[in-house]
Coordinates of C-alpha atoms in Angstrom, one line a residue:
X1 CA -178.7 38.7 299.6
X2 CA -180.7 39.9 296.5
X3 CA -180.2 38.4 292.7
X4 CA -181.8 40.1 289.8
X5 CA -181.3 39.6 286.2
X6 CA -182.4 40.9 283.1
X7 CA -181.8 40.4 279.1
X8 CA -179.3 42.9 279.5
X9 CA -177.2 42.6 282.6
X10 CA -178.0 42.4 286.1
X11 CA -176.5 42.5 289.3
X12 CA -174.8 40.1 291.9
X13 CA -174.6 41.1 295.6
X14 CA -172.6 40.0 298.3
X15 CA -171.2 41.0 301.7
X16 CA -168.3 43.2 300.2
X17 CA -168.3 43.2 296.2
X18 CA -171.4 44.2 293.9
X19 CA -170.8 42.0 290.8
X20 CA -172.6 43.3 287.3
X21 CA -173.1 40.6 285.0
X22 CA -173.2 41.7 281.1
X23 CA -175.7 41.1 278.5
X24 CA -177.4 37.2 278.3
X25 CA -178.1 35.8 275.0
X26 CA -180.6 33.1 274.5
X27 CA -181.0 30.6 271.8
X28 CA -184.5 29.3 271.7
X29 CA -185.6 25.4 270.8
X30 CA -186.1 24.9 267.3
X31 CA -188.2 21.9 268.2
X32 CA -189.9 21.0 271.5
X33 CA -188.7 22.5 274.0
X34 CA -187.6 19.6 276.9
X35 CA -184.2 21.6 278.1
X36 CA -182.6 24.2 279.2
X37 CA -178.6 24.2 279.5
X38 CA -176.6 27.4 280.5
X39 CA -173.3 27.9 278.7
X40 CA -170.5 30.0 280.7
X41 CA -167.9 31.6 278.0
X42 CA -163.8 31.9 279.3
X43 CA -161.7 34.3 280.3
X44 CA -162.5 37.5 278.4
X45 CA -165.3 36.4 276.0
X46 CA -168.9 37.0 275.9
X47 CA -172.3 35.1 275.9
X48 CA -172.5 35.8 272.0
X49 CA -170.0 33.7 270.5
X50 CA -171.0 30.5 272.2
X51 CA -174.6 31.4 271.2
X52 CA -174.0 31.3 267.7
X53 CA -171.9 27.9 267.9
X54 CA -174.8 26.2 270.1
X55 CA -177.5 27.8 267.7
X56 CA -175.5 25.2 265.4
X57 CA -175.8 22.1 267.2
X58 CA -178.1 19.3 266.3
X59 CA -180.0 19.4 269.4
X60 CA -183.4 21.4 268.9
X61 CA -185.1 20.3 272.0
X62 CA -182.8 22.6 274.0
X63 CA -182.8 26.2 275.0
X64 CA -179.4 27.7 275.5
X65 CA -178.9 30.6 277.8
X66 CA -175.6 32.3 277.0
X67 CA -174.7 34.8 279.8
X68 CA -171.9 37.2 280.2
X69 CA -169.8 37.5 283.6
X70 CA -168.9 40.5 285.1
X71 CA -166.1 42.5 283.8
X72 CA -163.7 42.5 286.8
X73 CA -159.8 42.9 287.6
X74 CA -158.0 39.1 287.4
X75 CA -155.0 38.7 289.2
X76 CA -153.7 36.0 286.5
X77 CA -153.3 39.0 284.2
X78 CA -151.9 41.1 286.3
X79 CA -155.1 42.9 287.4
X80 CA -156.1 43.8 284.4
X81 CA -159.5 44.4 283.8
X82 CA -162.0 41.6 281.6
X83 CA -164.9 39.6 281.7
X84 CA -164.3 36.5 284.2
X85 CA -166.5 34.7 286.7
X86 CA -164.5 34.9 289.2
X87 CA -161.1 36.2 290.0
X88 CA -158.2 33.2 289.6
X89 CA -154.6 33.4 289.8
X90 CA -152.2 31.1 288.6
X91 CA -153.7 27.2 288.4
X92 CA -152.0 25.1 291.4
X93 CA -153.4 23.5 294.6
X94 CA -152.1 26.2 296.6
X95 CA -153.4 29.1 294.9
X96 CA -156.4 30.5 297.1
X97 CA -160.3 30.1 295.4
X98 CA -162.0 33.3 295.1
X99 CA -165.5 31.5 296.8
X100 CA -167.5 35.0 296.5
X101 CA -166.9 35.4 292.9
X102 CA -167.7 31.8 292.6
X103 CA -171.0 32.0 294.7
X104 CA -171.7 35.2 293.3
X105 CA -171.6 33.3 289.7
X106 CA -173.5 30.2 290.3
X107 CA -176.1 32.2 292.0
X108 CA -176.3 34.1 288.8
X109 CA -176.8 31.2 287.1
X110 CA -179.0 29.4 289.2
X111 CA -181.5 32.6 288.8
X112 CA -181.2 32.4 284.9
X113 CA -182.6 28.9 285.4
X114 CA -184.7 29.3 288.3
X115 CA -187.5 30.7 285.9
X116 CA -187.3 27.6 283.5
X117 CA -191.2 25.3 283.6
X118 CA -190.9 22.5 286.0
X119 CA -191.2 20.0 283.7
X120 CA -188.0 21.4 281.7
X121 CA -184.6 19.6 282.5
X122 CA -181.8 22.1 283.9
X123 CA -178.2 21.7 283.1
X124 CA -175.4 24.0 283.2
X125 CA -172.4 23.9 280.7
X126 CA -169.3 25.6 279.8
X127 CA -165.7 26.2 278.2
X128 CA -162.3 26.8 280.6
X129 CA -163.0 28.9 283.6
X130 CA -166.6 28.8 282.7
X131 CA -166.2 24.6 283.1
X132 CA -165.0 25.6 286.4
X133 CA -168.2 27.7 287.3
X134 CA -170.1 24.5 286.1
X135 CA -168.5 22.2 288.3
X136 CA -168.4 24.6 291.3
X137 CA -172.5 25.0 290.6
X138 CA -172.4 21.2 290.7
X139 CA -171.1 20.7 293.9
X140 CA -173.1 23.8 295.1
X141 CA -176.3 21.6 293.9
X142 CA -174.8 18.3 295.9
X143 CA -174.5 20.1 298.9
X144 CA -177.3 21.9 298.9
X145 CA -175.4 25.2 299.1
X146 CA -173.7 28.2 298.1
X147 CA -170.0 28.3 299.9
X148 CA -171.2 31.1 302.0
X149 CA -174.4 28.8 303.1
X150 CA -177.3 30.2 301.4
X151 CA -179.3 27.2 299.9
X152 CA -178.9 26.4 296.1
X153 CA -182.4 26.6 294.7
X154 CA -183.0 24.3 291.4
X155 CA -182.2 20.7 290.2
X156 CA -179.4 19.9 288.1
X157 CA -180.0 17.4 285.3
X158 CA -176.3 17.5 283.5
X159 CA -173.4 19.1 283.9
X160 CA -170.6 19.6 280.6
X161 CA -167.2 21.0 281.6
X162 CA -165.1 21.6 278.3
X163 CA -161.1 22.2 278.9
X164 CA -161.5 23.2 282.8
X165 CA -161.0 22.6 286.2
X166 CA -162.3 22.3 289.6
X167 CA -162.2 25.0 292.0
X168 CA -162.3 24.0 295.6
X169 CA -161.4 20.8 294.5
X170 CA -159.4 20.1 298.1
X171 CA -162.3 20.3 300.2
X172 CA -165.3 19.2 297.9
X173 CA -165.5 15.6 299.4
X174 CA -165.0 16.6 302.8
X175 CA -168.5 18.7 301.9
X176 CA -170.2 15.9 300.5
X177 CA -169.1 13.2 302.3
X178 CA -171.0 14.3 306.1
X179 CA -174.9 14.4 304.3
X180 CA -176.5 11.4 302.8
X181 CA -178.8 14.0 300.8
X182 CA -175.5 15.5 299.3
X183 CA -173.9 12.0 298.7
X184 CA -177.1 10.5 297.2
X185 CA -176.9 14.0 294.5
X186 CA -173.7 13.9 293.7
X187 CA -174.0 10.3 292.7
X188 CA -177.2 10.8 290.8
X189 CA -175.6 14.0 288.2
X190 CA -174.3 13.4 285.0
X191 CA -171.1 15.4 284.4
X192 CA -169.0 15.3 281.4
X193 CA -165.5 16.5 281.2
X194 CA -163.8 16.8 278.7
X195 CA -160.0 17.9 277.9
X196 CA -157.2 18.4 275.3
X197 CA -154.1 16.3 275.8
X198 CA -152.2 19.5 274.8
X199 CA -153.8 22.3 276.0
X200 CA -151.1 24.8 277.1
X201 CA -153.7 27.2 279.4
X202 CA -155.3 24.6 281.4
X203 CA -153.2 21.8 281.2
X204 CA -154.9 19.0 280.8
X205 CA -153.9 17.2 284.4
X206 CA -155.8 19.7 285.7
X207 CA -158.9 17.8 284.1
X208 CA -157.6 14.6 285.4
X209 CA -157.4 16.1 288.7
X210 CA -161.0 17.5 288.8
X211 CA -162.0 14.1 287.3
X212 CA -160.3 12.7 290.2
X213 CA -161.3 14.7 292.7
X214 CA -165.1 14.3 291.7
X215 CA -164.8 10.8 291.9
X216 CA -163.9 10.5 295.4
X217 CA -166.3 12.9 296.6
X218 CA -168.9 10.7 295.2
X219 CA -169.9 11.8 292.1
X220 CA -170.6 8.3 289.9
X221 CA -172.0 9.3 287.0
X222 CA -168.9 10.7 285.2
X223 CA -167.2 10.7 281.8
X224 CA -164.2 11.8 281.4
X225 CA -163.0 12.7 277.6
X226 CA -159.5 12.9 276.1
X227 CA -158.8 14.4 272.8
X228 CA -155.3 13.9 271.1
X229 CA -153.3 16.7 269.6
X230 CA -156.2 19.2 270.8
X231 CA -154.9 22.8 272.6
X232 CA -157.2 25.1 274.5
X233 CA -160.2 25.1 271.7
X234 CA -162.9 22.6 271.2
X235 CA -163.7 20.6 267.8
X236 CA -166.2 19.8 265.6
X237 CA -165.9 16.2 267.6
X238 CA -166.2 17.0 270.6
X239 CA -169.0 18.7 270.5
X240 CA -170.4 15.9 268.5
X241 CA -169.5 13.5 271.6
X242 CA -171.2 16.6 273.7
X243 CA -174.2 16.6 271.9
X244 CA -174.5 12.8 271.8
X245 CA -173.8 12.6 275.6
X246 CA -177.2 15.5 276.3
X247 CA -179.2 13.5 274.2
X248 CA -178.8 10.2 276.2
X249 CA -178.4 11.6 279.4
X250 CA -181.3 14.0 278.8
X251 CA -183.6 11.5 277.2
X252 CA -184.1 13.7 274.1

């Protein structure tokens, strides 16, 4: 299995699909740089708008790498055709999890920070389905492991999932639960979800559910965030609460 990556789009391959990931966008530390935090867009954006929202942030000790997922076909819409991380139909329990798109993704990811100085602190963060590729990456990091088995190479300092949910969340603590190494991770990473009380996309018991279902495979250190009259969109004070949450958890 090869990964490669450039400032403009690289490639993802596995066994049967060849996934081409768009253009990256960085946003580089205005102050020393101590972090480095991936943002994953949603459905049918781009790394670009993100970029210019965390460009924004109070938080000049981190470096912000904005990628863009592949444009592929997504059942949800009916096949058609848009950027997406990995193909998802409608959001139940018994709809299947598209685990190569998902691997495919986080390995994608994982490359983008792979390259980061070892003394640099790696998160991964993200907004709808690209808080779902977050919190899949985090339970790849716990185990140890892609789905498909190939070993998950860097160390996971903080995880944000914004309006999201958790793919594979069925078997996730069935994973975990049989390694003390993947127990003793999962309880050591910082993840913080947070969710509208009205969002109409991804409603918002799907963030109670992931919250749930993190919490029983052994993940400890988790918040879990609930704004009021809030839709599918984040607010000025929620990212506040983001931004104060990476500076504790980081140390920044």
């Amino acid at each position: 299995m090869s990964y490669s990556n450039s400032s403009m789009g690289s490639g993802s391959r596995t066994g049967r699909r060849t996934f081409e990931f768009g253009r990256t966008y960085v946003v580089k530390p205005k102050g020393k740089h101590q972090a480095t935090i991936v943002w994953l867009h949603g459905l049918g954006d781009n790394g670009s708008s993100w970029s210019q929202l965390l460009e924004s942030l109070p938080l000049p000790n981190i470096k912000w790498i904005c990628p863009t997922a592949p444009t592929r076909p997504v059942a949800i819409l009916g096949g058609f055709p848009c950027t997406a991380w990995f193909d998802v139909g409608e959001l139940s329990e018994d709809c299947p999890d598209d685990f190569e798109g998902l691997d495919a993704s986080a390995a994608h990811i994982a490359n983008l920070l792979s390259t980061e100085p070892a003394d640099i602190k790696l998160g991964i963060g993200g907004f709808s389905m690209g808080a779902a590729t977050a919190l899949y990456s985090a339970t790849c990091f716990a185990q140890g492991k892609y789905g498909n088995g190939y070993p998950y190479p860097v160390n996971l300092r903080a995880i944000v999932g914004l309006s999201g949910w958790l793919p594979g969340a069925r078997s996730v603590r069935n994973k975990i639960e049989g390694s003390h190494e993947a127990a003793r991770r999962a309880a050591s990473l910082p993840i913080l979800l947070s969710h509208g009380l009205c969002d109409e996309v991804v409603p918002h018991k799907h963030g109670e559910c992931s919250y749930q279902a993190l919490s029983l495979a052994g993940f400890r250190n988790l918040s879990f965030k609930t704004y009021e009259g809030i839709g599918h969109y984040t607010v000025p004070k929620e990212m506040d609460e983001v931004c104060n949450w990476l500076n504790t958890r980081l140390g920044l």
